[in-house]
CSV table of C-alpha atoms and ligand atoms in Angstrom, one decimal:
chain,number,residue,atom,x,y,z
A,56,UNK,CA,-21.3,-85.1,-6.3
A,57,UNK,CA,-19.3,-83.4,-3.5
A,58,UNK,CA,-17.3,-82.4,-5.6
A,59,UNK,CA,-19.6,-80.3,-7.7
A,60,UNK,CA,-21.0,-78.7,-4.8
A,61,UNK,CA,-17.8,-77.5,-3.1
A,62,UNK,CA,-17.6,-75.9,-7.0
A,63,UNK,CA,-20.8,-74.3,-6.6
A,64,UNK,CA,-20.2,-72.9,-3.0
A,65,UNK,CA,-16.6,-71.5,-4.1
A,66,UNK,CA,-18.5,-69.7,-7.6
A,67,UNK,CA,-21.6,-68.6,-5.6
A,68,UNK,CA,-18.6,-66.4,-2.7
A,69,UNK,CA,-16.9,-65.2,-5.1
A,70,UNK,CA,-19.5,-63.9,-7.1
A,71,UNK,CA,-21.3,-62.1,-4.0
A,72,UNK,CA,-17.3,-60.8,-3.3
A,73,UNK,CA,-17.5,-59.3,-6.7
A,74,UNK,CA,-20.9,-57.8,-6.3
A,75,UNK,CA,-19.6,-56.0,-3.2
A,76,UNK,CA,-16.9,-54.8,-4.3
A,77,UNK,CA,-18.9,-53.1,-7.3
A,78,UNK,CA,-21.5,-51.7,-5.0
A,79,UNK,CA,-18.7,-50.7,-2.6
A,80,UNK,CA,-17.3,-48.8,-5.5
A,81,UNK,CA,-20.4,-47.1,-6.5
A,82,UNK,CA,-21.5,-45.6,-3.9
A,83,UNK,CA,-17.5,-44.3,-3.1
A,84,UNK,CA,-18.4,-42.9,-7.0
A,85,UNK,CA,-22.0,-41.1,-5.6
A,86,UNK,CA,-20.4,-39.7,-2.6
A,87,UNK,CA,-17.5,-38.2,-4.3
A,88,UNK,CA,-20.4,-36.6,-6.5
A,89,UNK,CA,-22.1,-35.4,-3.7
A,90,UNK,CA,-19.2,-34.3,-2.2
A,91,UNK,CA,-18.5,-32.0,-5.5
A,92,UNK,CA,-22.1,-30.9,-5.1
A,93,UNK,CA,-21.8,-29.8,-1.5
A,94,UNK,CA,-18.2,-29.0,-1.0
A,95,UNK,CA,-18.5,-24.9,-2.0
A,96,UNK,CA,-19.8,-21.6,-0.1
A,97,UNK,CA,-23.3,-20.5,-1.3
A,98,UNK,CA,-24.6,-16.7,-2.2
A,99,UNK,CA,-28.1,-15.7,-1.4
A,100,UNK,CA,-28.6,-13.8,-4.4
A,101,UNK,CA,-32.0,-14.6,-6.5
A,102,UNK,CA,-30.7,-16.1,-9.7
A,103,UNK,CA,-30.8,-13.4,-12.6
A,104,UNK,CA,-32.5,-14.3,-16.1
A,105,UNK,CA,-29.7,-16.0,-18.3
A,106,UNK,CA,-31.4,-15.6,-21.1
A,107,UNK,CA,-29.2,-12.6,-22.7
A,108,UNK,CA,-25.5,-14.4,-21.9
A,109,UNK,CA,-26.9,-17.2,-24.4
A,110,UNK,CA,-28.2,-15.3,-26.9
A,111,UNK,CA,-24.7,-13.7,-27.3
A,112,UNK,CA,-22.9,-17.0,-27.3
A,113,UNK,CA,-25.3,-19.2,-29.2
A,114,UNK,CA,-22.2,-20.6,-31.3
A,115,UNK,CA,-21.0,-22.4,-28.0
A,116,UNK,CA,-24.0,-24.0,-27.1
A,117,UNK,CA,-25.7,-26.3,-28.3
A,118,UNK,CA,-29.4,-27.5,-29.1
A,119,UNK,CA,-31.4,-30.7,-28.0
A,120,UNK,CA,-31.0,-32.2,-31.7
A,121,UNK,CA,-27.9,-32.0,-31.8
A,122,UNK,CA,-26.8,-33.6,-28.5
A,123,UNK,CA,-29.8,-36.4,-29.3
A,124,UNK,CA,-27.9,-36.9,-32.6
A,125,UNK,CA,-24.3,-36.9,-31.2
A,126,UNK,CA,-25.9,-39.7,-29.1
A,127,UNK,CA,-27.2,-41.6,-32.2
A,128,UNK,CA,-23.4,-41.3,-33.4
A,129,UNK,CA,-21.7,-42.1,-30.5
A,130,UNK,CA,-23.3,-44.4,-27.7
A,131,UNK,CA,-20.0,-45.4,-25.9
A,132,UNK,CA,-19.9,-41.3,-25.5
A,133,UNK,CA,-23.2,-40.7,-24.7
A,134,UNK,CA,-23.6,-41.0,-20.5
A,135,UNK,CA,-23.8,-38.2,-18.6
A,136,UNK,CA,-21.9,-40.0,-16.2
A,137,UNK,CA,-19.2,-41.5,-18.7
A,138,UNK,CA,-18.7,-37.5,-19.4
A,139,UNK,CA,-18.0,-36.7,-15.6
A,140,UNK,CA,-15.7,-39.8,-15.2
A,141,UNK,CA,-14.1,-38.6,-18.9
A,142,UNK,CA,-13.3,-34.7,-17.0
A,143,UNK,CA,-12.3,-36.7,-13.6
A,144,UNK,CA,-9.4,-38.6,-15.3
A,145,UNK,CA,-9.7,-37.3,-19.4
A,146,UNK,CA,-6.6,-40.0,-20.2
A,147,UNK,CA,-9.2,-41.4,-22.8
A,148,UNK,CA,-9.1,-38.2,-24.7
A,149,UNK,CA,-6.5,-35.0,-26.2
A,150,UNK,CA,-6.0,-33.3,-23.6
A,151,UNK,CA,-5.0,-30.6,-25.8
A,152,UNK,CA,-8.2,-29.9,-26.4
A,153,UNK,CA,-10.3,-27.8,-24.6
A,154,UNK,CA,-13.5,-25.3,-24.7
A,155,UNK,CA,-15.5,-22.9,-23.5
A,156,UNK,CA,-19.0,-23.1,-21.7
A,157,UNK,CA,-21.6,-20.5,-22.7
A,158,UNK,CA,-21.4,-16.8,-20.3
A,159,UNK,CA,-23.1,-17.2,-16.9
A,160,UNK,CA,-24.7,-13.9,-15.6
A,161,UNK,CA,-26.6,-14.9,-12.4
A,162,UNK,CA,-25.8,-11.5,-10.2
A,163,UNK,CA,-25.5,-7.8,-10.2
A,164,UNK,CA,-23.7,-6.1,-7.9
A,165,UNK,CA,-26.9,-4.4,-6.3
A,166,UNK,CA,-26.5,-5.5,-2.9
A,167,UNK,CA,-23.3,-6.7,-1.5
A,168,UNK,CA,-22.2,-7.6,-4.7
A,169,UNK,CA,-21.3,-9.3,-7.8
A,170,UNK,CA,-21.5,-13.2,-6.4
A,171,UNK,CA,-21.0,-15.5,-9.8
A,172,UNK,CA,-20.0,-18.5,-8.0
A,173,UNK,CA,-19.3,-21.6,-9.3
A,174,UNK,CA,-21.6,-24.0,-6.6
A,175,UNK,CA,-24.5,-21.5,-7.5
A,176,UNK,CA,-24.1,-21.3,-11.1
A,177,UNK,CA,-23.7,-25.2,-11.6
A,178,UNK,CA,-27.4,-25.7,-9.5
A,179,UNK,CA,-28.6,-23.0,-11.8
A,180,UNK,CA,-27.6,-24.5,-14.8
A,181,UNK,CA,-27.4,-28.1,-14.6
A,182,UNK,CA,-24.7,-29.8,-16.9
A,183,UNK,CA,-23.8,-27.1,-18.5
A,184,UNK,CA,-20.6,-26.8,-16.9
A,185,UNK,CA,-17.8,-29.8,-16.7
A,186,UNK,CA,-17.2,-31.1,-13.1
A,187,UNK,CA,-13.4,-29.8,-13.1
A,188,UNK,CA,-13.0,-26.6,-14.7
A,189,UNK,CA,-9.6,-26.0,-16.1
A,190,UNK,CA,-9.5,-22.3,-16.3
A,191,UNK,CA,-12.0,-19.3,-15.8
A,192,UNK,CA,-12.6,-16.2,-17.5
A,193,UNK,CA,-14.6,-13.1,-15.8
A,194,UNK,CA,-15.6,-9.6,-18.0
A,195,UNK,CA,-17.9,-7.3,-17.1
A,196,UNK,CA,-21.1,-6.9,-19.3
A,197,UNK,CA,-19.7,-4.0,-21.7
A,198,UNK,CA,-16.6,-6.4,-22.1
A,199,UNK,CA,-13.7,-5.1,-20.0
A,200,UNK,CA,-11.4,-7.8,-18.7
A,201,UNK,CA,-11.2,-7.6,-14.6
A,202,UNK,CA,-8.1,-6.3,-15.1
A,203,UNK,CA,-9.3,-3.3,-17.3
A,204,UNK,CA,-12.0,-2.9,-15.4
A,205,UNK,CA,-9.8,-1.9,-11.9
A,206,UNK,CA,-12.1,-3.4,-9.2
A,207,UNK,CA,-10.5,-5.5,-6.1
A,208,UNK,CA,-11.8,-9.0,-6.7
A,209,UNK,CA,-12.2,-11.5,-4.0
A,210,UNK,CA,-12.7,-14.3,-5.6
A,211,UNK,CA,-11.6,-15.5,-9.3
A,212,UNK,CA,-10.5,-18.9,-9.4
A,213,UNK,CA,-11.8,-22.3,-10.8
A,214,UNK,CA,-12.9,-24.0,-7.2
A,215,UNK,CA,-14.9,-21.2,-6.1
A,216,UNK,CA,-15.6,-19.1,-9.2
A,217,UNK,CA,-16.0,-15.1,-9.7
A,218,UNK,CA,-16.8,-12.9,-6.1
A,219,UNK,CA,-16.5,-9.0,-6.7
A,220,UNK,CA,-17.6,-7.7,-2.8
A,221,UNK,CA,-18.7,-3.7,-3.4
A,222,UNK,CA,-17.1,-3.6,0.5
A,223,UNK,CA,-13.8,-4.5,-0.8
A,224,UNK,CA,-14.1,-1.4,-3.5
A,225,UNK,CA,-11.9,2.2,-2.7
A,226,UNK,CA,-14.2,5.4,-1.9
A,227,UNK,CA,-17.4,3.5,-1.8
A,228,UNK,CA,-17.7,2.1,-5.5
A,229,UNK,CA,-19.7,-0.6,-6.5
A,230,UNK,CA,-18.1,-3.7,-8.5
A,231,UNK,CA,-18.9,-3.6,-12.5
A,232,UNK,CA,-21.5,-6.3,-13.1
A,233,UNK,CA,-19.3,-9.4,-14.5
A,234,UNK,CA,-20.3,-12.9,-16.5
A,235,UNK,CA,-18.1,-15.6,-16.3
A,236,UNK,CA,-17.5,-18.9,-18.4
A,237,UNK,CA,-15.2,-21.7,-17.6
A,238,UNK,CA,-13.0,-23.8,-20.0
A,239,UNK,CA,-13.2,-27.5,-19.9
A,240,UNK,CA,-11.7,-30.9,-21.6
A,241,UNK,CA,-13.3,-33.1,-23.6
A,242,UNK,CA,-15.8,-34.7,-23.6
A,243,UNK,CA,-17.6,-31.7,-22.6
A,244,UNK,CA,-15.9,-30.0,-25.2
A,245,UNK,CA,-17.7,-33.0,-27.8
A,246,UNK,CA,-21.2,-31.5,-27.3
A,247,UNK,CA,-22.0,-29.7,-30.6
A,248,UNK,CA,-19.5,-31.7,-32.8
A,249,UNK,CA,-19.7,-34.8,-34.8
A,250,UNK,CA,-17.1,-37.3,-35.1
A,251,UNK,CA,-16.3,-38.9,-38.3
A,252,UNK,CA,-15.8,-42.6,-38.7
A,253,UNK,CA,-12.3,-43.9,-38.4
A,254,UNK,CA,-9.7,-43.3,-41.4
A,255,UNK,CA,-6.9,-45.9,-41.9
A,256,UNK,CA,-5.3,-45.3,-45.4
A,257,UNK,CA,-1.6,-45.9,-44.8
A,258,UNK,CA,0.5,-48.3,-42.4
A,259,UNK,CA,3.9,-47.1,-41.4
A,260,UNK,CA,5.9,-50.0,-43.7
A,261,UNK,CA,7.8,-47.1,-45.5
A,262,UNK,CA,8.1,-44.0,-44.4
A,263,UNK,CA,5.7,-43.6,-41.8
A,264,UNK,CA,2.0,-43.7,-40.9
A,265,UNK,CA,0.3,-40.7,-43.9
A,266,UNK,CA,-3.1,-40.2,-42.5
A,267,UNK,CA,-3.1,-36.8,-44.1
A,268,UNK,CA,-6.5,-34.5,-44.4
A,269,UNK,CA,-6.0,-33.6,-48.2
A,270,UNK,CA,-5.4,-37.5,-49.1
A,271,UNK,CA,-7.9,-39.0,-47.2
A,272,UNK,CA,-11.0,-36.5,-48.5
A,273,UNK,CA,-9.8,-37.3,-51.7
A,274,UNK,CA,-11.4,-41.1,-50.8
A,275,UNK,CA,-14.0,-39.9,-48.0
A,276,UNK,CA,-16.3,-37.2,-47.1
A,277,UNK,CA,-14.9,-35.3,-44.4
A,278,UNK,CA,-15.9,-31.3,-43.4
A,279,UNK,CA,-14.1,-28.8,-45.2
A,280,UNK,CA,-12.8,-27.2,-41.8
A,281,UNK,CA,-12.9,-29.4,-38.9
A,282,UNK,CA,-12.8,-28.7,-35.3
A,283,UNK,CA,-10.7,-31.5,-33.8
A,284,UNK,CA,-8.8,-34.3,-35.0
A,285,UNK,CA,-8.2,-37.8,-32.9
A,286,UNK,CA,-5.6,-40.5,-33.6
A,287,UNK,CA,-5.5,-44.1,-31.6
A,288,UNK,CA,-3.4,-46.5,-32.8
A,289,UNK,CA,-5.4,-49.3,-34.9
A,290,UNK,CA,-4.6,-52.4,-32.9
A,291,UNK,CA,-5.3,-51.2,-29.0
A,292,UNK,CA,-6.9,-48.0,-29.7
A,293,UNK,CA,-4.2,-45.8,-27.4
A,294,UNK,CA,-4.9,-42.4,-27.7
A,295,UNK,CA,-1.6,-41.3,-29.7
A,296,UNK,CA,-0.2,-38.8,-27.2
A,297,UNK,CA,-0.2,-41.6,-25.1
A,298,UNK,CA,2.2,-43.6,-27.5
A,299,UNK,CA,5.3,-41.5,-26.3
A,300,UNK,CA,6.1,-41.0,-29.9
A,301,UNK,CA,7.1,-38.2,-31.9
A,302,UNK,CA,4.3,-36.6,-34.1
A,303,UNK,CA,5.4,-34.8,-37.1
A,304,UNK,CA,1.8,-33.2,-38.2
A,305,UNK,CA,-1.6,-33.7,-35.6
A,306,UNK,CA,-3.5,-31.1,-35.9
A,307,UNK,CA,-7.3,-31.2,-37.5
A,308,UNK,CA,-6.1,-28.2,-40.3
A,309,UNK,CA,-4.0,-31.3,-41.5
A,310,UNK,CA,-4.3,-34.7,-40.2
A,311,UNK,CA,-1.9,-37.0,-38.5
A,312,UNK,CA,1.2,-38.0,-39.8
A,313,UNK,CA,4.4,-40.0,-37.7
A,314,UNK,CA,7.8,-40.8,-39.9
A,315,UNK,CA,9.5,-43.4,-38.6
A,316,UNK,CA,12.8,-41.1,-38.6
A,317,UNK,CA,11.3,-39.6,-36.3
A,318,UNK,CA,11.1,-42.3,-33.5
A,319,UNK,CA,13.7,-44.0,-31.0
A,320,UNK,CA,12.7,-47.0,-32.2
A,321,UNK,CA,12.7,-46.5,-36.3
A,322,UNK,CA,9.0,-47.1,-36.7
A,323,UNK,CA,5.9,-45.6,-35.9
A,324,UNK,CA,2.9,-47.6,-35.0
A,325,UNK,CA,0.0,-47.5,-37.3
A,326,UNK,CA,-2.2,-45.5,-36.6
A,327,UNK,CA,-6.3,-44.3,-37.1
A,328,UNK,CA,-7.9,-41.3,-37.1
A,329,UNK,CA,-11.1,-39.2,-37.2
A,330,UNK,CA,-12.5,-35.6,-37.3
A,331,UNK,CA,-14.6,-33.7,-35.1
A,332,UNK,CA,-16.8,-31.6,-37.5
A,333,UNK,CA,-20.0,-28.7,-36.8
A,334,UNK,CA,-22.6,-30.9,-36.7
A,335,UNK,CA,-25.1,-29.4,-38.9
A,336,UNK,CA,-22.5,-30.5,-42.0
B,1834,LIG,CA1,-22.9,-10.5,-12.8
B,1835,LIG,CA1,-2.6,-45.8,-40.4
């Protein structure tokens, strides 16, 4: 009988130790997110109708459907805050793969002016840019790159986005009005595709591990041009970059293929793969 209690007493503190530790963690989680929030300057320019930027990049975004069926398709990718922990530390995914977000125009240079920064354009348009940026790219409206266009930029950099000042400009010209987008990683990039199921039509017992486009639609329906290709290896599902082995075709044009003269070690591991495909195939 005491013995069973003592038991009890030593299951019931570590399970409260484990509890706080999780909530301990969480809330680090929240206030890193807040910090993100909070952590840039602010412009006090109304935001500007964004209507027009979308309307000329309506390939890169996409619509309520389709995220609700990418969801369908994918559960384990579906969180918004599984896709902020995925651009935090994207080791889960190719990190060859990137994208670009829609054109953000939320300012004229008016006033002081042309203020597209990144704190004000995130409030302004809620998820639709990834939480670490991994490049930027500012033209004006009639499509001159920043350098073309010859005006002094303050700012134009992924942490605090796009700042022409008209102060900063020679003989009292105003900036060029500018929009901006930002390149991200996956799984931002996943919005507006649809993942095929797995493929696993050769093991590496002779050559190497075949998992080649032309072969496997031969046995499967896959897209006739897909956007992205993925390969983890079949028994722990490491993403294949991750393997430290020696690809000799990976590319979505293709497939995946990994000869075993290829390696240090004589033999590739086998190896899975799917297709990121438009989603209205
Ligand atoms: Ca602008
Ligand atoms: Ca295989």
């Amino acid at each position: 009988m005491m013995r069973l209690l003592v038991v009890a007493i030593i299951a019931g503190l570590l399970f409260e130790n484990t509890y706080g530790v999780d909530s301990a963690a969480s809330s680090e989680k929240q206030k890193d997110k807040n910090e993100l929030e909070n952590s840039r300057g602010s412009s006090s320019k109304k935001p500007k109708d964004n209507k027009g930027s979308k309307e000329q990049d309506s390939s890169e975004s996409s619509s309520k459907e389709e995220k609700n069926e990418r969801k369908k398709q994918d559960s384990s990718e579906s969180s918004s805050k599984e896709e902020e922990d995925g651009n935090r530390k994207p080791c889960f995914y190719p990190i060859n793969i990137r994208c670009w977000t829609e054109w953000f125009d939320r300012d004229d240079p008016s006033a002081s002016g042309d203020w597209e920064t990144l704190c004000r354009l995130r409030k302004e348009n809620p998820g639709k840019i990834c939480p670490r940026p991994a490049a930027i790219e500012a033209k004006t409206l009639s499509g001159l790159t920043v350098a073309a266009a010859g005006d002094v930029i303050y700012k134009n950099d992924i942490t605090s986005g796009f700042i022409c000042r008209n102060k900063d400009q020679i003989k009292k010209k105003k900036c060029n009005d500018y929009r901006v987008r930002f390149s991200c990683y996956p799984p931002f990039c996943d919005r507006g595709v649809c993942w095929t199921s797995w493929f696993n039509r050769d093991n590496p017992g002779a050559t190497g591990d075949w998992e080649v486009l032309s072969e496997l639609k031969k046995q499967y329906k896959i897209c006739d041009n897909p956007l992205y290709v993925d390969a983890v290896t079949t028994d722990t599902m490491t993403p294949a970059i991750y393997t430290g082995e020696t690809f000799y075709m990976y590319n979505p044009t293709d497939g995946f293929v990994c000869r075993n003269k290829d390696q240090t070690t004589g033999k590739c591991r086998d190896y899975k793969i799917r297709f990121g495909c438009p989603c209205n195939n």
